[in-house]
XYZ file of C-alpha atoms in Angstrom:
638
model
C 0.365 -0.128 0.301
C 1.742 3.128 -0.656
C 0.863 6.756 1.005
C -1.651 8.874 -1.113
C -1.856 12.566 -0.776
C -5.500 13.417 -1.169
C -6.782 14.383 2.246
C -3.512 13.609 4.110
C -0.914 16.518 5.806
C 2.013 16.301 4.331
C 4.808 15.710 6.863
C 7.940 16.860 6.703
C 10.524 14.121 7.057
C 12.881 14.974 10.092
C 16.068 12.686 10.252
C 16.542 13.098 14.251
C 14.356 14.066 16.289
C 13.571 16.748 18.441
C 15.703 17.465 21.430
C 12.990 19.326 23.138
C 12.721 18.772 27.020
C 9.063 18.230 26.526
C 7.261 14.073 24.075
C 3.992 16.253 23.691
C 3.434 18.105 20.906
C 1.264 19.932 19.718
C -0.467 21.595 16.521
C 1.796 24.840 15.632
C -0.277 27.495 14.016
C -0.775 26.165 10.962
C -2.614 23.552 12.301
C 0.414 20.997 11.637
C 2.389 18.265 14.087
C 6.442 18.212 14.408
C 6.332 14.860 13.369
C 8.447 12.233 11.885
C 6.918 9.993 8.635
C 8.413 7.250 10.386
C 8.826 5.323 13.697
C 10.547 2.266 15.323
C 7.363 2.014 17.115
C 3.419 3.348 17.024
C 1.223 3.396 20.614
C -2.185 3.754 19.770
C -4.161 4.705 23.264
C -1.921 6.154 26.803
C -3.804 3.900 29.007
C -2.162 1.356 31.759
C -0.970 -0.882 28.699
C 0.246 2.549 25.969
C 2.371 4.015 28.443
C 4.653 1.570 30.155
C 5.497 -0.356 26.980
C 6.270 3.384 24.631
C 7.967 3.589 28.332
C 9.707 0.424 28.316
C 10.318 1.084 24.816
C 12.157 4.145 25.352
C 15.008 3.366 27.484
C 16.638 2.056 24.133
C 17.757 5.446 22.354
C 18.070 3.586 19.957
C 14.971 3.555 18.239
C 11.827 5.880 17.968
C 8.968 5.197 19.414
C 5.198 7.583 19.143
C 2.292 7.089 21.079
C -1.107 8.519 19.477
C -3.602 9.746 22.795
C -7.251 10.948 21.568
C -7.303 12.691 25.391
C -5.566 15.438 26.551
C -2.811 15.767 29.343
C -5.414 15.811 33.375
C -4.428 19.272 35.290
C -3.550 17.742 38.525
C -6.143 19.080 39.922
C -7.848 18.287 43.463
C -10.669 16.288 41.770
C -8.286 13.415 40.177
C -4.785 13.758 42.531
C -6.860 13.478 45.949
C -8.237 9.594 47.338
C -11.273 11.011 48.789
C -12.868 13.532 45.967
C -12.649 9.677 43.834
C -16.700 9.433 42.124
C -16.813 13.536 43.352
C -15.228 14.393 39.599
C -16.356 16.442 36.440
C -17.110 13.244 33.937
C -16.893 16.073 31.250
C -13.772 16.310 31.883
C -11.785 13.295 30.984
C -14.375 10.627 30.614
C -16.627 8.965 27.094
C -19.647 7.819 27.516
C -20.878 4.723 26.088
C -24.068 3.181 26.265
C -24.488 -0.267 26.471
C -26.665 -2.364 23.915
C -30.508 -2.976 25.945
C -29.395 -5.773 28.766
C -32.500 -8.511 27.614
C -31.940 -11.101 30.124
C -32.615 -8.848 32.879
C -35.203 -5.386 32.512
C -34.704 -4.809 28.922
C -32.847 -1.493 29.673
C -29.383 0.098 27.849
C -27.273 1.509 30.417
C -24.763 4.242 30.738
C -20.131 3.419 31.411
C -18.369 5.402 31.290
C -13.866 5.281 30.452
C -10.879 7.658 30.982
C -10.274 9.689 27.990
C -7.172 11.318 28.692
C -3.077 10.025 28.890
C -3.237 7.403 32.217
C -6.692 6.028 30.559
C -9.215 5.375 33.768
C -6.159 4.676 36.146
C -6.672 8.209 35.929
C -10.525 8.293 37.805
C -10.611 4.748 39.021
C -11.309 3.767 42.347
C -7.267 3.138 43.249
C -8.010 -0.036 44.320
C -5.066 -2.152 44.207
C -5.796 -6.179 44.033
C -4.034 -8.733 41.847
C -6.014 -11.925 41.950
C -5.323 -15.258 43.179
C -2.855 -17.807 41.997
C -5.112 -20.254 40.463
C -6.221 -17.084 38.222
C -3.015 -17.049 36.059
C -3.164 -20.887 36.068
C -5.932 -21.121 34.288
C -4.917 -18.824 31.690
C -1.737 -21.198 30.977
C -4.359 -23.936 30.956
C -6.162 -22.050 28.349
C -2.690 -22.517 25.785
C -0.657 -20.015 27.466
C 2.553 -20.556 27.401
C 4.438 -18.573 29.996
C 1.286 -16.400 31.883
C 0.416 -18.677 34.774
C 0.340 -16.913 38.685
C 4.785 -18.098 38.714
C 5.459 -16.211 35.843
C 3.796 -13.334 36.370
C 4.776 -12.785 39.687
C 7.931 -10.701 38.354
C 6.307 -8.284 36.947
C 3.502 -7.605 39.348
C 7.349 -6.942 41.232
C 8.300 -4.963 38.469
C 5.710 -2.662 38.382
C 4.993 -1.296 42.052
C 6.788 0.068 44.700
C 4.781 -1.547 47.629
C 4.444 0.871 51.132
C 2.494 -0.742 54.370
C 0.282 2.319 56.469
C 1.826 3.934 59.298
C 1.267 3.359 62.135
C -0.773 6.187 63.531
C -3.595 6.671 66.076
C -6.935 6.245 62.865
C -4.905 2.520 61.597
C -3.255 0.949 64.640
C -6.544 -1.032 64.868
C -6.107 -1.859 61.403
C -2.233 -3.328 61.411
C -3.121 -6.685 62.992
C -5.261 -7.589 59.439
C -2.075 -7.450 57.248
C 1.524 -9.023 56.973
C 2.331 -8.685 53.439
C 5.133 -11.465 52.302
C 7.243 -8.694 51.600
C 8.896 -11.294 48.361
C 5.198 -11.041 46.858
C 5.431 -7.370 46.341
C 7.836 -5.011 44.985
C 10.067 -2.095 46.159
C 11.241 -0.379 43.331
C 8.555 -0.215 40.794
C 6.817 2.558 39.125
C 3.399 2.530 40.180
C 3.568 3.459 44.381
C 0.777 1.114 45.979
C -0.058 2.368 50.071
C -2.956 1.998 52.357
C -3.655 6.245 53.204
C -3.303 7.714 56.923
C -7.099 7.722 57.896
C -9.892 4.991 58.510
C -13.575 5.721 58.813
C -14.210 3.587 62.393
C -16.922 1.652 59.779
C -14.103 -0.070 57.820
C -13.280 -1.764 61.738
C -17.168 -2.963 61.536
C -17.192 -3.666 58.907
C -14.665 -6.295 58.810
C -15.436 -7.569 62.882
C -18.879 -8.349 61.041
C -17.261 -10.039 58.324
C -15.250 -12.196 60.996
C -18.769 -12.702 62.680
C -20.386 -14.311 60.016
C -16.999 -16.705 59.791
C -14.527 -15.289 57.003
C -11.496 -15.830 58.305
C -9.426 -12.953 57.196
C -7.204 -11.982 54.536
C -3.575 -10.751 55.895
C -2.636 -10.993 52.093
C -4.857 -10.349 49.325
C -2.479 -9.867 46.988
C 0.153 -12.380 48.188
C -1.812 -15.730 45.533
C -4.579 -16.553 47.862
C -7.327 -13.882 47.513
C -9.962 -15.483 49.176
C -11.378 -13.453 52.643
C -11.938 -10.082 54.845
C -8.873 -8.018 54.373
C -7.744 -4.408 53.637
C -6.344 -3.642 50.582
C -3.921 -1.082 49.167
C -4.270 1.496 46.374
C -2.737 2.690 43.331
C -1.728 5.693 45.944
C 1.718 7.957 46.851
C 2.354 6.564 50.425
C 4.409 10.323 50.754
C 1.973 12.561 49.846
C -1.476 10.430 50.227
C -2.434 11.117 46.629
C -3.353 9.368 43.874
C -0.671 6.943 41.359
C -1.290 6.355 37.827
C -0.267 4.846 34.291
C 1.235 9.099 33.226
C 2.339 9.798 36.829
C 4.294 6.290 36.715
C 5.420 5.977 33.157
C 5.246 9.105 31.539
C 5.802 12.469 33.340
C 9.956 10.234 34.542
C 10.356 10.509 31.197
C 9.685 13.023 29.535
C 13.307 14.840 28.931
C 13.676 11.173 26.318
C 14.342 12.521 22.674
C 13.193 9.637 21.559
C 9.968 9.700 22.386
C 7.011 11.239 20.499
C 3.221 11.690 22.110
C 0.321 13.323 19.635
C -2.892 13.657 22.386
C -5.952 15.096 21.079
C -6.505 12.868 18.037
C -7.966 9.268 16.994
C -6.294 6.799 15.442
C -8.794 5.395 12.788
C -7.075 3.215 10.990
C -4.690 0.604 10.918
C -2.935 1.078 7.750
C -1.458 -2.932 6.123
C 0.259 -3.926 2.957
C -2.280 -6.956 2.222
C -0.899 -8.174 -1.041
C 0.661 -11.660 -0.546
C -0.604 -11.305 2.738
C -1.570 -15.064 4.843
C -4.127 -16.335 7.039
C -2.737 -18.349 10.097
C -4.731 -21.183 10.605
C -2.443 -22.857 13.388
C -0.849 -21.449 16.536
C 1.212 -17.589 16.088
C 4.779 -19.019 14.458
C 7.531 -16.499 14.449
C 8.884 -15.545 10.776
C 6.059 -17.183 9.342
C 4.420 -14.980 7.036
C 1.305 -12.819 7.898
C -0.413 -9.346 7.500
C 2.238 -6.180 7.463
C 1.563 -3.356 9.426
C 3.319 -0.025 7.509
C 1.553 2.205 10.203
C -1.537 4.753 11.064
C -3.986 6.965 10.087
C -5.266 9.181 12.645
C -6.686 12.582 12.467
C -7.629 14.999 14.997
C -11.829 15.248 14.303
C -14.069 14.183 11.867
C -13.001 17.590 9.391
C -9.804 17.176 9.933
C -7.196 15.797 7.465
C -5.784 12.715 8.651
C -1.817 12.387 8.951
C -0.541 9.004 8.229
C 2.260 7.710 9.456
C 4.780 4.803 8.935
C 5.695 2.162 11.962
C 8.963 0.493 11.237
C 8.485 -2.374 13.631
C 5.303 -2.647 14.888
C 2.624 -0.869 16.400
C 1.162 -1.812 19.316
C -2.953 -1.624 20.197
C -3.589 0.056 23.600
C -6.695 1.167 22.857
C -9.125 -0.719 25.605
C -11.490 -3.457 25.517
C -13.584 -1.230 23.735
C -12.390 0.742 20.761
C -9.216 -1.899 19.835
C -11.240 -4.332 19.117
C -13.361 -2.457 17.202
C -10.172 -0.310 15.517
C -9.193 -3.894 14.241
C -12.492 -4.303 12.711
C -12.318 -1.022 10.517
C -8.962 -1.907 10.129
C -10.081 -5.909 8.808
C -9.089 -7.395 10.279
C -11.805 -9.130 12.395
C -15.340 -11.816 12.103
C -15.921 -11.468 8.089
C -19.343 -10.728 7.994
C -19.484 -8.177 10.682
C -16.983 -6.811 8.238
C -18.829 -7.032 5.046
C -21.782 -5.543 7.181
C -19.567 -2.584 7.413
C -18.121 -2.202 4.123
C -14.572 -3.038 5.207
C -12.084 -5.263 2.709
C -11.554 -8.464 4.781
C -7.474 -8.162 5.746
C -7.780 -10.804 7.514
C -10.932 -13.235 8.752
C -10.775 -13.557 13.153
C -13.935 -14.279 14.557
C -12.780 -13.500 17.621
C -12.454 -9.301 17.128
C -15.072 -8.821 19.390
C -16.001 -11.582 20.863
C -16.046 -13.246 24.407
C -16.085 -9.511 25.980
C -16.041 -10.272 29.837
C -17.061 -7.777 33.461
C -17.919 -8.548 36.576
C -21.589 -7.629 36.790
C -22.147 -5.242 40.557
C -24.780 -4.254 42.597
C -24.217 -0.907 44.359
C -26.883 -0.757 46.961
C -26.521 1.560 49.808
C -27.809 0.303 53.350
C -27.634 4.011 55.354
C -25.442 4.091 58.338
C -27.857 6.077 61.028
C -26.169 6.183 64.028
C -25.562 9.708 65.471
C -21.911 9.041 66.090
C -21.331 7.373 62.654
C -18.947 10.344 60.647
C -18.873 9.128 56.780
C -17.909 10.879 53.481
C -20.979 12.505 52.498
C -20.436 14.081 56.318
C -18.008 16.858 54.885
C -19.719 18.985 53.659
C -19.301 23.069 54.060
C -17.343 24.345 57.289
C -16.440 20.679 57.115
C -14.894 19.891 54.424
C -12.830 22.959 55.261
C -11.283 21.234 57.905
C -10.855 18.348 56.292
C -9.251 19.963 53.118
C -7.127 22.498 55.047
C -5.471 19.181 56.825
C -5.048 16.908 53.597
C -3.464 19.425 52.443
C -0.853 20.578 55.416
C -0.562 17.569 56.998
C -1.702 15.129 54.498
C -3.545 13.141 57.021
C -7.022 12.902 57.212
C -10.483 11.736 56.046
C -9.378 12.648 52.276
C -6.438 10.617 52.312
C -8.935 7.645 52.391
C -10.409 6.571 48.821
C -13.990 4.927 48.661
C -13.372 1.729 49.286
C -10.567 0.442 52.182
C -12.037 -2.914 52.782
C -13.939 -6.224 51.315
C -14.758 -9.435 51.571
C -14.311 -12.545 48.992
C -15.658 -15.398 50.414
C -15.649 -18.727 48.394
C -18.746 -20.561 47.145
C -17.712 -23.419 49.924
C -17.672 -20.397 52.320
C -21.284 -19.425 51.427
C -23.557 -22.015 50.330
C -24.338 -25.960 51.677
C -24.718 -26.881 48.395
C -21.328 -26.778 46.799
C -21.996 -29.863 43.936
C -25.814 -28.475 42.962
C -24.180 -24.888 42.037
C -21.066 -26.616 40.675
C -23.647 -28.751 38.432
C -26.246 -25.696 37.111
C -22.735 -24.297 36.059
C -21.948 -26.955 33.856
C -25.815 -27.161 32.707
C -26.922 -24.520 30.568
C -25.406 -24.770 27.149
C -27.901 -22.034 25.674
C -26.704 -18.593 26.685
C -24.107 -18.064 24.288
C -24.846 -14.858 21.497
C -26.301 -16.786 18.430
C -22.949 -15.057 15.940
C -20.545 -17.227 18.265
C -19.503 -20.090 15.922
C -17.749 -23.159 16.310
C -14.563 -21.683 17.941
C -15.417 -19.027 19.407
C -18.258 -22.291 21.389
C -15.019 -24.025 22.321
C -13.278 -21.666 23.966
C -16.218 -20.990 25.619
C -16.411 -24.440 27.140
C -13.100 -24.410 28.468
C -13.157 -21.243 30.142
C -16.203 -22.608 31.638
C -14.696 -26.022 32.794
C -11.702 -23.629 34.463
C -14.149 -21.503 36.129
C -15.902 -24.041 37.406
C -12.451 -25.468 38.886
C -12.461 -22.137 40.656
C -15.567 -22.176 41.904
C -15.005 -24.932 43.782
C -11.305 -23.961 45.157
C -11.474 -22.153 48.147
C -8.438 -20.377 47.456
C -10.765 -18.172 44.886
C -14.035 -16.544 45.624
C -17.402 -15.830 44.536
C -18.572 -12.778 45.020
C -17.393 -9.603 45.378
C -18.192 -7.242 48.566
C -17.255 -3.111 48.856
C -17.864 -1.042 52.033
C -17.412 2.783 52.039
C -18.388 5.047 55.058
C -21.939 5.492 54.389
C -22.863 2.154 53.995
C -22.509 1.481 50.786
C -21.971 -2.738 50.347
C -21.442 -3.072 46.491
C -21.614 -7.009 45.404
C -19.835 -7.950 42.262
C -19.879 -11.120 40.607
C -16.516 -12.828 40.526
C -16.882 -15.646 38.721
C -19.084 -14.202 35.689
C -19.925 -16.631 33.538
C -21.624 -14.793 30.876
C -20.530 -13.528 27.847
C -21.495 -10.649 25.578
C -19.503 -9.239 22.148
C -19.016 -5.401 21.223
C -18.755 -4.498 16.996
C -18.339 -1.202 14.943
C -21.443 0.122 14.587
C -19.158 2.332 11.400
C -16.369 2.027 8.909
C -15.898 5.467 10.235
C -14.088 6.149 13.839
C -16.101 9.242 14.571
C -19.184 7.806 13.122
C -18.823 5.009 16.229
C -20.707 4.886 19.260
C -19.614 0.701 19.406
C -22.007 -1.371 19.851
C -21.713 -3.244 23.051
C -23.562 -5.546 24.803
C -23.125 -7.374 28.005
C -25.381 -9.498 28.321
C -25.487 -10.287 32.071
C -26.810 -12.847 33.687
C -27.157 -14.201 30.280
C -26.221 -17.376 31.759
C -28.302 -17.777 34.429
C -25.768 -18.085 38.182
C -24.346 -15.140 36.951
C -27.943 -13.433 39.104
C -28.024 -16.204 41.229
C -24.479 -15.659 42.696
C -25.618 -11.830 42.437
C -28.660 -12.791 45.110
C -26.033 -14.316 47.086
C -24.403 -11.751 47.561
C -27.243 -9.446 48.635
C -28.624 -12.050 50.799
C -24.777 -11.918 52.744
C -25.740 -8.337 53.361
C -28.389 -9.162 55.127
C -26.476 -11.158 57.002
C -23.766 -9.057 57.669
C -25.866 -6.020 58.637
C -27.786 -8.357 61.559
C -23.712 -8.914 63.517
C -23.506 -6.657 66.546
C -20.311 -4.861 65.348
C -22.362 -4.079 62.177
C -25.754 -3.578 63.619
C -24.263 -0.392 66.311
C -24.210 1.801 62.574
C -28.160 0.926 62.926
C -27.816 0.486 58.881
C -30.816 1.020 56.884
C -31.692 -0.594 53.462
C -32.679 0.220 50.593
C -36.163 -0.266 49.432
C -37.141 -4.250 49.158
C -33.188 -5.251 49.918
C -34.816 -5.153 54.001
C -34.186 -8.892 55.994
C -38.169 -9.922 54.881
C -37.115 -9.440 51.624
C -33.884 -10.838 51.860
C -36.011 -13.975 52.046
C -38.396 -13.481 49.630
C -35.248 -14.994 46.726
C -37.727 -13.926 43.652
C -39.033 -10.828 45.122
C -35.219 -9.704 45.577
C -34.423 -10.530 41.998
C -37.165 -8.424 40.334
C -35.285 -5.152 42.703
C -32.216 -6.505 41.787
C -32.102 -6.937 38.329
C -32.864 -3.044 37.352
C -29.639 -1.880 39.611
C -26.676 -4.380 37.629
C -24.140 -2.551 35.855
C -21.208 -2.834 34.675
C -18.412 -3.295 37.086
C -15.992 -0.870 34.790
C -13.906 -4.091 34.130
C -15.378 -4.945 29.992
C -11.889 -7.565 29.094
C -11.362 -10.291 26.544
C -12.383 -9.456 23.138
C -9.413 -9.775 21.896
C -8.089 -12.858 23.894
C -4.922 -14.503 24.683
C -5.732 -17.909 23.313
C -5.905 -20.533 20.468
C -6.864 -19.732 17.525
C -8.702 -23.338 17.547
C -10.598 -21.574 20.185
C -11.318 -18.088 19.305
C -8.352 -16.259 20.087
C -7.410 -13.493 18.535
C -3.498 -12.806 19.831
C -1.356 -15.511 20.831
C 0.510 -15.776 23.651
C 2.956 -12.909 22.967
C 0.509 -10.518 21.894
C 0.184 -10.539 19.051
C -2.999 -10.726 16.156
C -2.785 -13.576 14.670
C -2.396 -13.462 10.971
C -0.175 -10.059 11.150
C 3.612 -10.316 12.013
C 3.741 -6.928 13.489
C 0.155 -6.641 15.149
C -0.198 -6.713 18.610
C -2.349 -5.730 21.595
C -1.525 -4.656 24.617
C -4.966 -3.590 26.979
C -7.822 -5.365 28.994
C -9.818 -6.798 25.618
C -6.127 -9.417 26.177
C -7.271 -11.058 29.745
C -8.526 -14.585 28.464
C -10.678 -15.357 31.826
C -11.380 -12.320 33.949
C -9.736 -12.811 37.359
C -12.049 -12.295 40.827
C -10.055 -8.682 41.467
C -10.111 -5.214 40.226
C -7.958 -5.505 36.584
C -5.403 -3.151 37.030
C -2.227 -3.962 38.409
C -2.967 -6.971 35.435
C -3.035 -4.870 32.980
C 0.696 -3.325 34.332
C 2.256 -6.435 34.841
C 0.576 -8.414 31.244
C 2.017 -4.745 29.610
C 5.773 -5.019 31.291
C 5.549 -8.829 30.378
C 5.720 -8.599 27.195
C 7.189 -5.585 26.492
C 10.389 -7.010 24.481
C 12.764 -3.915 26.481
C 15.246 -4.848 29.768
C 15.519 -8.237 30.636
C 14.747 -8.629 34.609
C 16.263 -7.641 37.359
C 16.921 -10.420 39.636
C 15.548 -8.933 42.164
C 11.802 -9.183 40.616
C 12.592 -13.192 40.553
C 11.083 -14.858 43.105
C 13.516 -18.238 43.854
C-alpha cells in the first residue's frame, strides 16, 4: 500500500527527533504536527498498556516511539489527585460515556458506562483499588493454552510494576495493622506505581471487618500474595508520602519526559491501522515467529471527523492499547475481524478473525446503600460546608485525615463453599447451561467458551478463589460484584468511521442465569452482615426491597435487583489471548493472529477475567510483553 497525498497532511521528514525537554507534541499555528514520517514503534492509546510499553521501549535510545492518544493531559487538580475526592470529579473532563445495549436478561433497558479519555486512561479516574487476584486465576490462563502466563510467570512483573509501602502506625490506622501481614518477597519495592494505604480509616471499616469475621469469614492478611479469599484491608494505587493518586501517567510518562526518542500526540484519534495486504496469508495454526502474515505499515489519525488525516509509517510494530472496547472496533475498521461483521461495515477483509469483539467479560455489579443512621457515624457524606474546609486544610497541610481515604479500603471475598451448603449442586447448575452464548458465536468461539467454563467451575470449587466481592464504603454502600461471571457478550463497530462509532456493546449480563444467582447470594450475605453485632451498631437502613424480610423472598429480591445491575468497569476479553482453535485473537506474545507486526496490550487480551480489580494485572501484562530490558534478579521469586 502506498501513501496517497489526497486529503492527507504531508509530513516533513525529520532525520533527528526534536531535542526539546518535552515529548508532548502540539499543533503549531497552522495546525501542523512536527512529527517524523516514520517511527520504529507506534502505540495507539496512552492508558496503562500504552504508557508502560512506551516507557520500556524508549529505554533503548536507538529506537523511536510515537504514542497517539485521543484525550489530553489532565491538570492534576484536586478532584483527580486526592483519594477522598474519588467519584466527585466532573465526568465531562476526562471521561467518555458509552451506551450498553438493552439488557434482555435483566430489565430490557440499556446502561450508560464511562471510561477514561485522558493520558493515563482510566487510572486517572478509577477507584484506586489494587488487587491482583489469586494464583489460580492466572494458572487458568496457562491452562487455556497460553504457556508462560501462569502465576509464577506473572509474579515477577507484578513486582516490577509496583513500589509497595506498608501503612503508617497512627491513631487511625493502628487497629487495622493487625489485619495486615504481607509476604514482602511477593511485593515490589522499586516499581513505578506506588501502592500503599491511607493515613486515615473511617470507624465503619472496622465494623465491617469485625462483622465479616462474625459470619465466619477469616481475615486475609495478604490478599495479593496468591490467595485472595477472606476479609481484607486492600491496598490502593496511591503515593504513600503525599497520599495522592498514583497513575500510569505520573508513574510511566512523567519521569521520561526528557527522552528525545519518545513522542506523544494528544487530542488525536487513530482512524485506521494501515497494512499491505499483498500476498498476506491467514495463519490457520498457532503463530510461528517469522511466518508470513499481514504486514502493518503504519497508522492513520486525525483530530476530528473534518480534520485532515495524518499518516505515519511504522518500521517495526504497531501496538494497540485503546482498551477492550476501542481496540476491537479499530481492528474491525481496519479489516481485521469476522468476515460477516466487516462485510456489514463495507470494510474489505484483510484477516478473517472471528474472535475480534467477542468473549466480552465483566464483573456485573450492584451498589445498594444500607445507610448508617447511628448518631455517632461520621462518613464521607458528612464532608460538606465548613467541615469540608477543615478536612481540606488538614490534607493540604499534613497529608492526613479523611481526604487520604479512598472510597473503598476494606472488602470481603468469600469462596463459594463458605457461603453455600450445596456446593456440588451449584457446580452442576453451572455446567448444565449450554445455550447462553450469542448467536454470532461460531465453532471456535463456542469451543473457547466451553474451555473457559471448565476452568471457571474448577475455580468456583476452590477455597482460595472468591465467588463474589463485597466492597464497603464509609456511608453504607455494600457493593456486590460477581467475580465468576459465566455470561459473555460482544463489541461491534457501528460504522467504518471511528468518529461515527458509538460501539455496539452488549455485555449480556445474566445471560448465564448463574450470574444473577451469585449476585442474589451476595445480597443475602449483606442481609446477614448488617445483622451482626458490629454492623448493627451502625443502625443500617437497607434500601427499599433489600430488607431482612425481603431478602428471604428470592423472587421479589430478584425483581428489585435486576434493574440495578450494571458494569463493574472491568470490561475485557474482546481480543483474547487464546489459541485460534478456541476463538483467540492474539497469541502468547500478544501478536494478532494473521499479522506479523501488530500486537494488543490492553484488557482485551485477558482470556479469563480474574476475580479482582484489573489494573494491577494490566500493568503486569504490559511489563511482561514489552521486548525491552530483561528482568533483574530482584524481581525473580526463588
